[in-house]
Amino acid sequence: MSTLAAPPVEGRTEKKRLVRRLRPDRSQKVRRGVQAVFVLLNGWLGLQFYLWVRWLEQGGQGVGVGRPAGVEGWLPIAGLMNTKYLLLTGRVPGIHPAAMFLFLAFVGISLLVKKAFCSWLCPVGTLSEYLWRAGQRVFGTNVRLPKWVDIPLRGLKYLLLGFFGYVIGTMSADALSEFMMTPYGLVADVKMLNFFRDIGLTAAIVVGVLVLGSMLVRNLWCRYLCPYGALMGLVSLLSPVKIRRDAEACIDCGKCAKACPSGLAVDKLMQIRSAECTACMACISVCPAQDALQLALPARQATTAAERWRRRALGPVTVACVVAYIFFAMVLGARATSHWQTQLPKTVYMDLVPKANSLTHPGM
Ligand code: SF4
Ligand code: SF4
């Protein structure tokens, strides 16, 4: 172990002694590996879903492809509605049940390892991250909005969440079931695909502005606009695992705060309680001091930092295992109990999918 002792300088506060990390950090490699797996998984589901839609649009000609229920992960509102339906009736909903199982898996992940869904699994979160990194290369830096702009903007995602929460919260079990059984509800996933396939000029401009904004401001979409991330952030407040700083081991270099994409004052706080923390471990990856910063349960009572964090800190592989375990346990459990697939006759899809663009929201 190498150490660096700063010489005391008269008239200045003595710098803390740095005990360098024993091992190089692997958290970002592991996290990017998990992100890549989920991007590939979503790409595969997207391709299969597209081929299924095309097959139905062509009247079922050619080789048929099955509908991949996993695309329902892109229907977060259906996930929320179905979860409420399950809570009210005790019954697993028949339409878009996978949306609910995936939603519950993400809630479980948020309860255990903070908002890891956003920085480890979500393809939009991954895209956002690569966009701000690309922006750093193109523009030389990212923009940090002043607090008086940043804080009200962060509230936007909670307003959107409140709106959806209010609408769903006021629906009875019958109303939820009726909505899902409308033609619009049955092919909500096809409508989502068609939005991107037949994107209009206005929508394309909005997407373009979001892409450019995401290159300038770190995690623009996740930080300010995503109601799903807002909900996962609120759930994550209950997580016993947090980023925790050891004041004795920390040398107050401030590198962690600079690296934090959520702009959190990691170098000043003893633990990060914020709903904005995504457990990305970027702060840990740049920390030069052994045991100074960890994603961990509360510390033990001990005299040395190593003892305080022994069997309390979660390494990146453990986080990846927790995320994968909850995700696959939920998916495989739903499959094993035959609750994963939406149970609809093929004739219904053959009728609705080709005319999905003309189906409007029941409230309109
Ligand atoms: S505090 Fe650390 S883990 Fe949390 S968002 Fe910031 S960099 Fe990521
Ligand atoms: S990176 Fe943060 S936690 Fe690590 S030594 Fe520097 S200030 Fe302390």
Short mmCIF file of C-alpha atoms and ligand atoms in Angstrom, two decimals:
data_model
loop_
_atom_site.label_atom_id
_atom_site.label_comp_id
_atom_site.label_asym_id
_atom_site.label_seq_id
_atom_site.Cartn_x
_atom_site.Cartn_y
_atom_site.Cartn_z
CA MET A 1 0.00 0.00 0.00
CA SER A 2 1.48 3.37 -0.92
CA THR A 3 0.79 6.42 1.17
CA LEU A 4 1.27 10.10 0.63
CA ALA A 5 1.74 12.32 3.63
CA ALA A 6 1.26 16.03 3.02
CA PRO A 7 3.82 18.17 4.92
CA PRO A 8 2.24 20.53 7.44
CA VAL A 9 2.32 24.16 6.29
CA GLU A 10 2.36 26.91 8.88
CA GLY A 11 -0.87 28.93 9.02
CA ARG A 12 -2.88 26.37 7.00
CA THR A 13 -5.09 23.51 8.06
CA GLU A 14 -3.07 20.32 7.87
CA LYS A 15 -4.08 18.12 4.92
CA LYS A 16 -5.36 14.67 5.71
CA ARG A 17 -3.10 11.74 5.00
CA LEU A 18 -4.03 9.86 1.84
CA VAL A 19 -4.13 6.09 2.04
CA ARG A 20 -4.34 5.09 -1.60
CA ARG A 21 -6.82 2.52 -2.78
CA LEU A 22 -5.59 -1.03 -2.70
CA ARG A 23 -7.24 -2.07 -5.96
CA PRO A 24 -8.19 -0.19 -9.13
CA ASP A 25 -11.89 0.52 -9.49
CA ARG A 26 -13.94 -1.71 -11.81
CA SER A 27 -17.38 -0.26 -11.14
CA GLN A 28 -17.76 1.63 -14.41
CA LYS A 29 -16.61 -1.36 -16.49
CA VAL A 30 -19.10 -3.64 -14.75
CA ARG A 31 -21.91 -1.09 -15.00
CA ARG A 32 -21.28 -0.47 -18.71
CA GLY A 33 -21.29 -4.22 -19.27
CA VAL A 34 -24.73 -4.49 -17.63
CA GLN A 35 -25.95 -1.48 -19.62
CA ALA A 36 -24.75 -3.10 -22.85
CA VAL A 37 -26.56 -6.36 -22.03
CA PHE A 38 -29.82 -4.49 -21.47
CA VAL A 39 -29.42 -2.38 -24.60
CA LEU A 40 -28.91 -5.59 -26.60
CA LEU A 41 -31.88 -7.23 -24.88
CA ASN A 42 -34.08 -4.24 -25.71
CA GLY A 43 -32.77 -4.18 -29.28
CA TRP A 44 -33.66 -7.86 -29.66
CA LEU A 45 -37.14 -7.33 -28.19
CA GLY A 46 -37.67 -4.28 -30.39
CA LEU A 47 -36.69 -6.16 -33.55
CA GLN A 48 -38.92 -9.11 -32.70
CA PHE A 49 -41.82 -6.78 -31.91
CA TYR A 50 -41.34 -4.86 -35.17
CA LEU A 51 -41.35 -8.12 -37.18
CA TRP A 52 -44.51 -9.24 -35.36
CA VAL A 53 -46.26 -5.93 -36.16
CA ARG A 54 -45.16 -6.09 -39.83
CA TRP A 55 -46.38 -9.68 -40.05
CA LEU A 56 -49.84 -8.65 -38.81
CA GLU A 57 -49.89 -5.58 -41.06
CA GLN A 58 -49.28 -7.89 -44.03
CA GLY A 59 -52.28 -10.01 -43.06
CA GLY A 60 -50.25 -12.77 -41.42
CA GLN A 61 -48.32 -13.63 -44.60
CA GLY A 62 -44.89 -15.24 -44.39
CA VAL A 63 -43.13 -16.55 -41.33
CA GLY A 64 -44.95 -15.60 -38.16
CA VAL A 65 -43.04 -14.16 -35.20
CA GLY A 66 -44.37 -14.34 -31.64
CA ARG A 67 -45.18 -11.18 -29.70
CA PRO A 68 -42.38 -10.55 -27.18
CA ALA A 69 -44.12 -9.62 -23.92
CA GLY A 70 -40.91 -7.96 -22.69
CA VAL A 71 -41.70 -4.86 -24.82
CA GLU A 72 -44.27 -4.03 -22.17
CA GLY A 73 -41.37 -2.71 -20.15
CA TRP A 74 -41.85 0.34 -22.40
CA LEU A 75 -45.39 0.78 -21.06
CA PRO A 76 -44.75 2.24 -17.60
CA ILE A 77 -48.27 3.68 -17.29
CA ALA A 78 -49.73 0.21 -17.96
CA GLY A 79 -47.31 -1.13 -15.33
CA LEU A 80 -48.65 1.34 -12.76
CA MET A 81 -52.29 0.72 -13.68
CA ASN A 82 -51.89 -3.04 -13.52
CA THR A 83 -50.10 -2.84 -10.18
CA LYS A 84 -53.03 -0.89 -8.77
CA TYR A 85 -55.41 -3.46 -10.28
CA LEU A 86 -53.46 -6.27 -8.57
CA LEU A 87 -53.55 -4.43 -5.23
CA LEU A 88 -57.30 -3.79 -5.47
CA THR A 89 -58.41 -7.21 -6.69
CA GLY A 90 -55.60 -9.63 -5.83
CA ARG A 91 -55.77 -10.82 -9.45
CA VAL A 92 -53.02 -10.63 -12.06
CA PRO A 93 -54.36 -8.54 -14.96
CA GLY A 94 -54.77 -10.33 -18.30
CA ILE A 95 -53.65 -7.42 -20.51
CA HIS A 96 -50.01 -6.27 -20.39
CA PRO A 97 -49.15 -8.25 -17.22
CA ALA A 98 -45.44 -8.12 -18.15
CA ALA A 99 -45.56 -4.33 -17.77
CA MET A 100 -46.57 -4.88 -14.14
CA PHE A 101 -43.98 -7.56 -13.39
CA LEU A 102 -41.21 -5.41 -14.85
CA PHE A 103 -42.47 -2.39 -12.91
CA LEU A 104 -42.44 -4.43 -9.68
CA ALA A 105 -38.91 -5.68 -10.47
CA PHE A 106 -37.70 -2.10 -10.91
CA VAL A 107 -39.39 -1.04 -7.67
CA GLY A 108 -37.66 -3.95 -5.90
CA ILE A 109 -34.30 -2.89 -7.34
CA SER A 110 -34.89 0.70 -6.18
CA LEU A 111 -35.74 -0.52 -2.68
CA LEU A 112 -32.48 -2.45 -2.41
CA VAL A 113 -29.86 -0.56 -4.40
CA LYS A 114 -31.16 2.97 -4.89
CA LYS A 115 -32.19 4.20 -8.35
CA ALA A 116 -29.87 1.68 -10.04
CA PHE A 117 -32.61 1.07 -12.62
CA CYS A 118 -31.72 4.43 -14.23
CA SER A 119 -27.94 4.05 -14.46
CA TRP A 120 -27.64 0.26 -14.84
CA LEU A 121 -30.69 -0.92 -16.81
CA CYS A 122 -32.74 1.76 -18.53
CA PRO A 123 -31.74 2.11 -22.24
CA VAL A 124 -32.86 5.76 -22.17
CA GLY A 125 -30.58 6.36 -19.18
CA THR A 126 -27.74 4.67 -21.06
CA LEU A 127 -28.40 6.78 -24.17
CA SER A 128 -28.51 9.94 -22.01
CA GLU A 129 -25.15 9.05 -20.49
CA TYR A 130 -23.51 8.46 -23.88
CA LEU A 131 -25.01 11.72 -25.18
CA TRP A 132 -23.54 13.89 -22.42
CA ARG A 133 -20.20 12.13 -22.79
CA ALA A 134 -20.35 12.83 -26.56
CA GLY A 135 -21.27 16.43 -25.70
CA GLN A 136 -18.16 16.71 -23.53
CA ARG A 137 -16.06 15.66 -26.51
CA VAL A 138 -17.84 17.91 -29.01
CA PHE A 139 -18.27 21.04 -26.88
CA GLY A 140 -15.37 20.46 -24.48
CA THR A 141 -17.66 20.50 -21.41
CA ASN A 142 -21.21 20.03 -20.14
CA VAL A 143 -23.35 22.87 -18.89
CA ARG A 144 -24.18 22.97 -15.17
CA LEU A 145 -27.39 24.91 -14.76
CA PRO A 146 -27.49 27.35 -11.84
CA LYS A 147 -29.44 26.14 -8.81
CA TRP A 148 -32.32 28.57 -9.37
CA VAL A 149 -32.93 26.97 -12.78
CA ASP A 150 -31.96 23.41 -11.86
CA ILE A 151 -34.19 22.96 -8.79
CA PRO A 152 -37.50 24.10 -10.38
CA LEU A 153 -36.71 22.05 -13.50
CA ARG A 154 -36.08 18.96 -11.37
CA GLY A 155 -39.61 19.43 -10.01
CA LEU A 156 -41.06 18.92 -13.52
CA LYS A 157 -40.70 15.13 -13.39
CA TYR A 158 -42.52 15.05 -10.04
CA LEU A 159 -45.33 17.15 -11.50
CA LEU A 160 -45.67 14.66 -14.37
CA LEU A 161 -45.57 11.78 -11.89
CA GLY A 162 -48.21 13.53 -9.75
CA PHE A 163 -50.44 13.92 -12.80
CA PHE A 164 -50.25 10.21 -13.71
CA GLY A 165 -50.53 9.24 -10.03
CA TYR A 166 -53.68 11.36 -9.68
CA VAL A 167 -55.33 9.96 -12.82
CA ILE A 168 -54.53 6.34 -11.94
CA GLY A 169 -55.21 6.88 -8.23
CA THR A 170 -58.78 7.94 -8.96
CA MET A 171 -59.57 4.91 -11.16
CA SER A 172 -61.49 1.94 -9.76
CA ALA A 173 -60.53 -1.66 -10.55
CA ASP A 174 -63.36 -1.83 -13.10
CA ALA A 175 -62.23 1.41 -14.76
CA LEU A 176 -58.66 0.12 -14.97
CA SER A 177 -59.78 -3.15 -16.51
CA GLU A 178 -62.13 -1.38 -18.95
CA PHE A 179 -59.35 0.95 -20.09
CA MET A 180 -56.99 -1.94 -20.75
CA MET A 181 -59.68 -3.74 -22.75
CA THR A 182 -60.29 -0.78 -25.09
CA PRO A 183 -58.72 -1.17 -28.57
CA TYR A 184 -56.32 1.64 -27.63
CA GLY A 185 -55.27 -0.15 -24.41
CA LEU A 186 -54.82 -3.49 -26.17
CA VAL A 187 -52.35 -2.12 -28.72
CA ALA A 188 -50.75 0.66 -26.67
CA ASP A 189 -47.36 -0.94 -27.41
CA VAL A 190 -48.01 -0.84 -31.19
CA LYS A 191 -49.00 2.83 -30.90
CA MET A 192 -45.70 3.50 -29.14
CA LEU A 193 -43.79 1.82 -32.01
CA ASN A 194 -45.81 3.73 -34.61
CA PHE A 195 -45.01 7.02 -32.89
CA PHE A 196 -41.35 6.49 -33.81
CA ARG A 197 -42.02 4.82 -37.18
CA ASP A 198 -44.30 7.62 -38.43
CA ILE A 199 -42.77 10.46 -36.50
CA GLY A 200 -44.18 13.89 -37.44
CA LEU A 201 -42.17 17.07 -37.89
CA THR A 202 -43.12 18.53 -34.49
CA ALA A 203 -42.27 15.33 -32.64
CA ALA A 204 -38.98 15.01 -34.59
CA ILE A 205 -38.04 18.59 -33.59
CA VAL A 206 -38.84 17.84 -29.94
CA VAL A 207 -36.71 14.66 -30.05
CA GLY A 208 -33.90 16.62 -31.76
CA VAL A 209 -34.01 19.33 -29.06
CA LEU A 210 -33.89 16.65 -26.35
CA VAL A 211 -30.89 14.99 -28.01
CA LEU A 212 -29.01 18.28 -28.32
CA GLY A 213 -30.01 19.29 -24.78
CA SER A 214 -28.80 15.90 -23.50
CA MET A 215 -25.40 16.54 -25.07
CA LEU A 216 -25.17 19.86 -23.26
CA VAL A 217 -26.71 18.98 -19.87
CA ARG A 218 -25.88 15.72 -18.12
CA ASN A 219 -28.85 13.33 -18.04
CA LEU A 220 -31.28 16.05 -19.13
CA TRP A 221 -34.20 13.66 -19.68
CA CYS A 222 -33.68 11.63 -16.50
CA ARG A 223 -32.96 14.65 -14.33
CA TYR A 224 -35.83 16.87 -15.36
CA LEU A 225 -38.51 15.02 -17.29
CA CYS A 226 -38.78 11.28 -16.63
CA PRO A 227 -41.72 10.49 -14.29
CA TYR A 228 -40.69 6.81 -14.11
CA GLY A 229 -37.26 7.79 -12.78
CA ALA A 230 -38.96 10.22 -10.38
CA LEU A 231 -41.01 7.36 -8.95
CA MET A 232 -37.97 5.07 -8.69
CA GLY A 233 -36.13 7.92 -6.95
CA LEU A 234 -38.88 8.30 -4.35
CA VAL A 235 -38.90 4.53 -3.73
CA SER A 236 -35.09 4.59 -3.46
CA LEU A 237 -35.34 6.89 -0.43
CA LEU A 238 -36.30 3.73 1.50
CA SER A 239 -33.18 1.85 0.44
CA PRO A 240 -30.85 1.01 3.34
CA VAL A 241 -27.94 1.10 0.89
CA LYS A 242 -26.52 4.54 0.18
CA ILE A 243 -23.36 6.24 -0.95
CA ARG A 244 -21.54 6.77 2.36
CA ARG A 245 -18.39 8.77 3.02
CA ASP A 246 -15.92 8.00 5.76
CA ALA A 247 -14.78 11.37 7.11
CA GLU A 248 -11.52 9.94 8.50
CA ALA A 249 -10.42 8.22 5.29
CA CYS A 250 -11.60 11.06 3.02
CA ILE A 251 -8.98 13.67 2.11
CA ASP A 252 -11.53 16.27 0.95
CA CYS A 253 -10.21 16.38 -2.59
CA GLY A 254 -13.69 16.97 -4.07
CA LYS A 255 -13.18 14.60 -7.02
CA CYS A 256 -16.36 12.66 -6.20
CA ALA A 257 -18.61 15.72 -6.40
CA LYS A 258 -17.07 16.73 -9.74
CA ALA A 259 -17.70 13.25 -11.15
CA CYS A 260 -21.30 12.96 -9.96
CA PRO A 261 -23.63 13.25 -12.97
CA SER A 262 -26.45 14.19 -10.61
CA GLY A 263 -24.48 17.14 -9.25
CA LEU A 264 -24.65 15.92 -5.64
CA ALA A 265 -22.32 17.29 -2.95
CA VAL A 266 -20.76 13.89 -2.30
CA ASP A 267 -17.62 15.44 -0.78
CA LYS A 268 -19.60 17.39 1.82
CA LEU A 269 -22.21 14.89 2.99
CA MET A 270 -21.68 11.80 5.12
CA GLN A 271 -24.35 9.89 3.21
CA ILE A 272 -26.30 10.60 0.03
CA ARG A 273 -29.99 10.35 0.79
CA SER A 274 -31.06 12.17 -2.37
CA ALA A 275 -33.67 10.68 -4.71
CA GLU A 276 -31.37 11.81 -7.53
CA CYS A 277 -28.61 9.30 -6.67
CA THR A 278 -28.63 6.50 -9.26
CA ALA A 279 -26.01 4.28 -7.60
CA CYS A 280 -23.89 4.75 -10.72
CA MET A 281 -20.74 4.60 -8.53
CA ALA A 282 -19.02 7.23 -10.70
CA CYS A 283 -18.08 9.06 -7.49
CA ILE A 284 -16.50 5.92 -6.04
CA SER A 285 -14.61 5.24 -9.25
CA VAL A 286 -12.64 8.51 -9.00
CA CYS A 287 -12.08 8.52 -5.25
CA PRO A 288 -8.36 8.04 -4.59
CA ALA A 289 -8.64 7.09 -0.90
CA GLN A 290 -9.09 3.58 0.46
CA ASP A 291 -12.48 3.10 2.18
CA ALA A 292 -13.36 6.80 1.88
CA LEU A 293 -16.45 6.32 -0.27
CA GLN A 294 -18.69 3.30 -0.71
CA LEU A 295 -22.16 2.17 -1.67
CA ALA A 296 -22.94 0.59 1.65
CA LEU A 297 -25.18 -0.21 4.57
CA PRO A 298 -24.57 1.92 7.67
CA ALA A 299 -21.02 1.55 9.00
CA ARG A 300 -20.02 -0.63 11.96
CA GLN A 301 -18.65 0.90 15.14
CA ALA A 302 -14.88 0.46 14.75
CA THR A 303 -11.66 2.40 14.98
CA THR A 304 -10.38 1.81 11.44
CA ALA A 305 -12.13 2.61 8.16
CA ALA A 306 -11.45 -0.91 6.87
CA GLU A 307 -13.29 -2.39 9.85
CA ARG A 308 -16.14 0.11 9.65
CA TRP A 309 -16.96 -0.90 6.08
CA ARG A 310 -16.14 -4.61 6.27
CA ARG A 311 -19.17 -6.57 5.01
CA ARG A 312 -21.09 -3.31 4.72
CA ALA A 313 -19.94 -2.09 1.29
CA LEU A 314 -21.41 -3.43 -1.94
CA GLY A 315 -18.99 -3.83 -4.85
CA PRO A 316 -20.13 -3.38 -8.46
CA VAL A 317 -20.41 -7.13 -9.04
CA THR A 318 -22.73 -7.43 -6.04
CA VAL A 319 -24.90 -4.59 -7.38
CA ALA A 320 -25.00 -6.27 -10.80
CA CYS A 321 -25.99 -9.58 -9.16
CA VAL A 322 -28.77 -7.95 -7.09
CA VAL A 323 -30.15 -6.20 -10.18
CA ALA A 324 -29.95 -9.34 -12.32
CA TYR A 325 -31.41 -11.58 -9.59
CA ILE A 326 -34.50 -9.40 -9.02
CA PHE A 327 -35.03 -8.88 -12.75
CA PHE A 328 -34.74 -12.53 -13.76
CA ALA A 329 -36.57 -13.86 -10.69
CA MET A 330 -39.55 -11.67 -11.57
CA VAL A 331 -39.52 -12.51 -15.29
CA LEU A 332 -38.96 -16.24 -14.82
CA GLY A 333 -41.50 -16.39 -11.97
CA ALA A 334 -44.16 -14.75 -14.17
CA ARG A 335 -43.31 -17.09 -17.04
CA ALA A 336 -43.38 -20.19 -14.84
CA THR A 337 -46.85 -19.31 -13.53
CA SER A 338 -48.14 -18.50 -17.07
CA HIS A 339 -48.75 -14.86 -16.16
CA TRP A 340 -46.17 -13.30 -18.45
CA GLN A 341 -48.02 -13.16 -21.78
CA THR A 342 -51.07 -11.07 -22.61
CA GLN A 343 -53.79 -13.63 -23.31
CA LEU A 344 -55.54 -12.45 -26.46
CA PRO A 345 -56.65 -14.44 -29.52
CA LYS A 346 -54.54 -13.81 -32.63
CA THR A 347 -57.65 -12.63 -34.50
CA VAL A 348 -57.93 -9.59 -32.19
CA TYR A 349 -54.39 -8.52 -33.03
CA MET A 350 -54.96 -9.21 -36.75
CA ASP A 351 -57.88 -6.81 -36.61
CA LEU A 352 -56.38 -4.06 -34.42
CA VAL A 353 -52.68 -3.85 -35.29
CA PRO A 354 -53.09 -2.77 -38.96
CA LYS A 355 -55.41 0.07 -37.91
CA ALA A 356 -53.54 1.04 -34.71
CA ASN A 357 -52.85 4.57 -36.01
CA SER A 358 -56.55 5.34 -36.21
CA LEU A 359 -57.28 4.23 -32.63
CA THR A 360 -57.54 7.13 -30.23
CA HIS A 361 -57.27 7.36 -26.45
CA PRO A 362 -60.65 6.49 -24.88
CA GLY A 363 -60.70 9.84 -23.06
CA MET A 364 -60.37 11.82 -26.32
S1 SF4 B 1 -23.66 10.21 -5.63
FE1 SF4 B 1 -22.29 8.78 -6.69
S2 SF4 B 1 -23.60 7.01 -7.14
FE2 SF4 B 1 -24.98 8.72 -6.65
S3 SF4 B 1 -25.44 9.66 -8.64
FE3 SF4 B 1 -23.67 10.77 -7.80
S4 SF4 B 1 -21.91 9.69 -8.71
FE4 SF4 B 1 -23.66 8.32 -8.97
S1 SF4 B 2 -13.20 11.70 -3.87
FE1 SF4 B 2 -14.67 12.46 -2.35
S2 SF4 B 2 -14.78 10.85 -0.78
FE2 SF4 B 2 -12.95 10.43 -2.01
S3 SF4 B 2 -11.32 11.44 -0.90
FE3 SF4 B 2 -12.02 12.92 -2.43
S4 SF4 B 2 -13.60 14.14 -1.36
FE4 SF4 B 2 -13.23 12.30 -0.12
#
